[in-house]
Amino acid sequence: MKNYKLLTIALFFISITSFAQDGLVKERFKEKKEQIKALKVAFITSELDLTPDEAAKFWPLFNAFEDKQQEIRKQKMKAFMDRSDNGVDKLTEKEATALLTQMENTEEELYQLKKKFVSSLKGVLPAKKILKLKKAEEEFSKKLLQQYRDKKIGR
């Protein structure tokens, strides 16, 4: 009986510890994500050399675009994961075709979102700065990926 109580208490503490660790991992991921977002904002601000008036109009548009883009990508991944949980090889041809069509529709939705974003930017920024934005986003992604690779290799 005593061993049973000890075992129960031990399992209780182990489960609490694992939940706490899971929460810590999620919290650290969220912190890293926010840190990357702040670095991206600083990088884009520096690269575009926005005036205060441009910045006041640009950032709300940019943040809304980023949020919507992330939402669409998250839905795309969820749909893919939900349908291919057992592996792509186990999908029927009909299911695979439906999933492919859904993925194509998502890509089209992302493309339309980008077109709308660029169109809305035309009323806020000169064309050169819009082009600089595209370049700055690509540069930031490259630098972020390189830092990740350097960190992985350094381990």
mmCIF file of C-alpha atoms in Angstrom:
data_model
loop_
_atom_site.group_PDB
_atom_site.id
_atom_site.type_symbol
_atom_site.label_atom_id
_atom_site.label_comp_id
_atom_site.label_asym_id
_atom_site.label_seq_id
_atom_site.Cartn_x
_atom_site.Cartn_y
_atom_site.Cartn_z
ATOM 1 C CA MET A 1 0.000 0.000 0.000
ATOM 2 C CA LYS A 2 2.850 2.344 0.904
ATOM 3 C CA ASN A 3 4.579 1.639 -2.414
ATOM 4 C CA TYR A 4 1.337 2.355 -4.274
ATOM 5 C CA LYS A 5 1.050 5.796 -2.629
ATOM 6 C CA LEU A 6 4.700 6.567 -3.395
ATOM 7 C CA LEU A 7 4.229 5.475 -6.995
ATOM 8 C CA THR A 8 1.111 7.626 -7.338
ATOM 9 C CA ILE A 9 2.878 10.661 -5.885
ATOM 10 C CA ALA A 10 5.922 10.092 -8.108
ATOM 11 C CA LEU A 11 3.744 9.818 -11.233
ATOM 12 C CA PHE A 12 1.895 12.961 -10.202
ATOM 13 C CA PHE A 13 5.137 14.958 -9.922
ATOM 14 C CA ILE A 14 6.492 13.519 -13.165
ATOM 15 C CA SER A 15 3.331 14.531 -15.017
ATOM 16 C CA ILE A 16 3.433 18.033 -13.535
ATOM 17 C CA THR A 17 7.084 18.341 -14.536
ATOM 18 C CA SER A 18 6.385 17.250 -18.106
ATOM 19 C CA PHE A 19 3.477 19.703 -18.414
ATOM 20 C CA ALA A 20 5.680 22.473 -17.018
ATOM 21 C CA GLN A 21 8.459 21.626 -19.483
ATOM 22 C CA ASP A 22 5.965 21.614 -22.362
ATOM 23 C CA GLY A 23 4.767 25.036 -21.230
ATOM 24 C CA LEU A 24 8.361 26.282 -21.019
ATOM 25 C CA VAL A 25 9.095 25.057 -24.532
ATOM 26 C CA LYS A 26 6.006 26.817 -25.878
ATOM 27 C CA GLU A 27 6.913 29.975 -23.963
ATOM 28 C CA ARG A 28 10.490 29.938 -25.267
ATOM 29 C CA PHE A 29 9.215 29.384 -28.817
ATOM 30 C CA LYS A 30 6.855 32.323 -28.432
ATOM 31 C CA GLU A 31 9.681 34.499 -27.064
ATOM 32 C CA LYS A 32 11.961 33.536 -29.957
ATOM 33 C CA LYS A 33 9.185 34.261 -32.430
ATOM 34 C CA GLU A 34 8.646 37.716 -30.920
ATOM 35 C CA GLN A 35 12.398 38.344 -30.910
ATOM 36 C CA ILE A 36 12.636 37.442 -34.600
ATOM 37 C CA LYS A 37 9.677 39.684 -35.382
ATOM 38 C CA ALA A 38 11.337 42.606 -33.577
ATOM 39 C CA LEU A 39 14.577 42.007 -35.479
ATOM 40 C CA LYS A 40 12.655 41.897 -38.746
ATOM 41 C CA VAL A 41 10.890 45.174 -37.967
ATOM 42 C CA ALA A 42 14.219 46.830 -37.139
ATOM 43 C CA PHE A 43 15.843 45.447 -40.282
ATOM 44 C CA ILE A 44 13.016 46.549 -42.579
ATOM 45 C CA THR A 45 12.850 49.974 -40.938
ATOM 46 C CA SER A 46 16.556 50.430 -41.505
ATOM 47 C CA GLU A 47 16.504 49.176 -45.087
ATOM 48 C CA LEU A 48 13.469 51.192 -46.199
ATOM 49 C CA ASP A 49 14.432 54.407 -44.404
ATOM 50 C CA LEU A 50 10.776 55.218 -43.804
ATOM 51 C CA THR A 51 9.662 58.732 -42.967
ATOM 52 C CA PRO A 52 7.498 58.999 -39.823
ATOM 53 C CA ASP A 53 4.414 59.518 -42.002
ATOM 54 C CA GLU A 54 5.270 56.486 -44.175
ATOM 55 C CA ALA A 55 5.963 54.351 -41.106
ATOM 56 C CA ALA A 56 2.634 55.297 -39.513
ATOM 57 C CA LYS A 57 0.794 54.097 -42.624
ATOM 58 C CA PHE A 58 3.083 51.210 -43.564
ATOM 59 C CA TRP A 59 3.329 49.174 -40.339
ATOM 60 C CA PRO A 60 -0.398 48.580 -39.806
ATOM 61 C CA LEU A 61 -0.671 47.328 -43.412
ATOM 62 C CA PHE A 62 2.447 45.184 -43.088
ATOM 63 C CA ASN A 63 1.388 43.659 -39.757
ATOM 64 C CA ALA A 64 -2.108 42.853 -41.042
ATOM 65 C CA PHE A 65 -0.585 41.247 -44.138
ATOM 66 C CA GLU A 66 1.863 39.185 -42.078
ATOM 67 C CA ASP A 67 -0.889 38.023 -39.716
ATOM 68 C CA LYS A 68 -3.219 37.011 -42.544
ATOM 69 C CA GLN A 69 -0.398 35.281 -44.426
ATOM 70 C CA GLN A 70 0.552 33.328 -41.298
ATOM 71 C CA GLU A 71 -3.087 32.361 -40.719
ATOM 72 C CA ILE A 72 -3.441 31.045 -44.288
ATOM 73 C CA ARG A 73 -0.194 29.063 -44.049
ATOM 74 C CA LYS A 74 -1.231 27.609 -40.696
ATOM 75 C CA GLN A 75 -4.570 26.477 -42.188
ATOM 76 C CA LYS A 76 -2.722 24.982 -45.159
ATOM 77 C CA MET A 77 -0.381 22.993 -42.930
ATOM 78 C CA LYS A 78 -3.221 21.864 -40.672
ATOM 79 C CA ALA A 79 -5.229 20.638 -43.653
ATOM 80 C CA PHE A 80 -2.216 18.809 -45.039
ATOM 81 C CA MET A 81 -1.340 17.236 -41.682
ATOM 82 C CA ASP A 82 -4.954 16.242 -40.993
ATOM 83 C CA ARG A 83 -5.307 14.493 -44.326
ATOM 84 C CA SER A 84 -1.882 12.913 -44.480
ATOM 85 C CA ASP A 85 -1.507 11.773 -40.855
ATOM 86 C CA ASN A 86 -1.227 8.161 -41.961
ATOM 87 C CA GLY A 87 1.152 9.033 -44.778
ATOM 88 C CA VAL A 88 0.646 10.172 -48.334
ATOM 89 C CA ASP A 89 0.968 6.585 -49.576
ATOM 90 C CA LYS A 90 -2.203 5.644 -47.708
ATOM 91 C CA LEU A 91 -4.320 8.356 -49.347
ATOM 92 C CA THR A 92 -6.677 7.315 -52.085
ATOM 93 C CA GLU A 93 -6.159 8.984 -55.451
ATOM 94 C CA LYS A 94 -9.380 10.919 -54.898
ATOM 95 C CA GLU A 95 -8.177 12.155 -51.475
ATOM 96 C CA ALA A 96 -4.767 13.086 -52.910
ATOM 97 C CA THR A 97 -6.424 15.028 -55.745
ATOM 98 C CA ALA A 98 -8.655 16.869 -53.265
ATOM 99 C CA LEU A 99 -5.664 17.711 -51.068
ATOM 100 C CA LEU A 100 -3.674 18.916 -54.069
ATOM 101 C CA THR A 101 -6.571 21.113 -55.176
ATOM 102 C CA GLN A 102 -6.863 22.529 -51.671
ATOM 103 C CA MET A 103 -3.128 23.287 -51.635
ATOM 104 C CA GLU A 104 -3.380 25.008 -55.018
ATOM 105 C CA ASN A 105 -6.298 27.092 -53.738
ATOM 106 C CA THR A 106 -4.270 28.104 -50.705
ATOM 107 C CA GLU A 107 -1.343 29.145 -52.903
ATOM 108 C CA GLU A 108 -3.743 31.192 -55.027
ATOM 109 C CA GLU A 109 -5.153 32.797 -51.865
ATOM 110 C CA LEU A 110 -1.618 33.718 -50.736
ATOM 111 C CA TYR A 111 -0.859 35.158 -54.173
ATOM 112 C CA GLN A 112 -4.031 37.276 -54.143
ATOM 113 C CA LEU A 113 -3.208 38.465 -50.624
ATOM 114 C CA LYS A 114 0.265 39.565 -51.793
ATOM 115 C CA LYS A 115 -1.211 41.385 -54.803
ATOM 116 C CA LYS A 116 -3.686 43.192 -52.557
ATOM 117 C CA PHE A 117 -0.903 44.101 -50.117
ATOM 118 C CA VAL A 118 1.327 45.540 -52.849
ATOM 119 C CA SER A 119 -1.632 47.413 -54.273
ATOM 120 C CA SER A 120 -2.391 48.946 -50.871
ATOM 121 C CA LEU A 121 1.280 49.873 -50.420
ATOM 122 C CA LYS A 122 1.245 51.854 -53.667
ATOM 123 C CA GLY A 123 -0.848 54.491 -51.905
ATOM 124 C CA VAL A 124 1.607 54.658 -49.000
ATOM 125 C CA LEU A 125 5.132 54.167 -50.368
ATOM 126 C CA PRO A 126 6.961 55.037 -53.565
ATOM 127 C CA ALA A 127 7.549 52.091 -55.924
ATOM 128 C CA LYS A 128 11.275 52.004 -55.099
ATOM 129 C CA LYS A 129 10.565 51.456 -51.412
ATOM 130 C CA ILE A 130 8.110 48.669 -52.235
ATOM 131 C CA LEU A 131 10.869 46.969 -54.220
ATOM 132 C CA LYS A 132 13.281 47.592 -51.341
ATOM 133 C CA LEU A 133 10.776 45.903 -49.021
ATOM 134 C CA LYS A 134 10.806 42.746 -51.113
ATOM 135 C CA LYS A 135 14.589 42.757 -51.151
ATOM 136 C CA ALA A 136 14.781 43.481 -47.399
ATOM 137 C CA GLU A 137 12.455 40.565 -46.594
ATOM 138 C CA GLU A 138 14.576 38.212 -48.701
ATOM 139 C CA GLU A 139 17.800 39.494 -47.123
ATOM 140 C CA PHE A 140 16.363 39.089 -43.626
ATOM 141 C CA SER A 141 15.288 35.522 -44.382
ATOM 142 C CA LYS A 142 18.746 34.693 -45.734
ATOM 143 C CA LYS A 143 20.466 36.158 -42.677
ATOM 144 C CA LEU A 144 18.113 34.356 -40.309
ATOM 145 C CA LEU A 145 18.667 31.048 -42.077
ATOM 146 C CA GLN A 146 22.432 31.580 -42.070
ATOM 147 C CA GLN A 147 22.413 32.308 -38.329
ATOM 148 C CA TYR A 148 20.399 29.154 -37.756
ATOM 149 C CA ARG A 149 22.854 27.115 -39.826
ATOM 150 C CA ASP A 150 25.838 28.634 -38.040
ATOM 151 C CA LYS A 151 24.262 27.845 -34.677
ATOM 152 C CA LYS A 152 23.507 24.242 -35.736
ATOM 153 C CA ILE A 153 27.059 23.702 -36.998
ATOM 154 C CA GLY A 154 28.533 25.230 -33.838
ATOM 155 C CA ARG A 155 26.801 22.683 -31.602
#
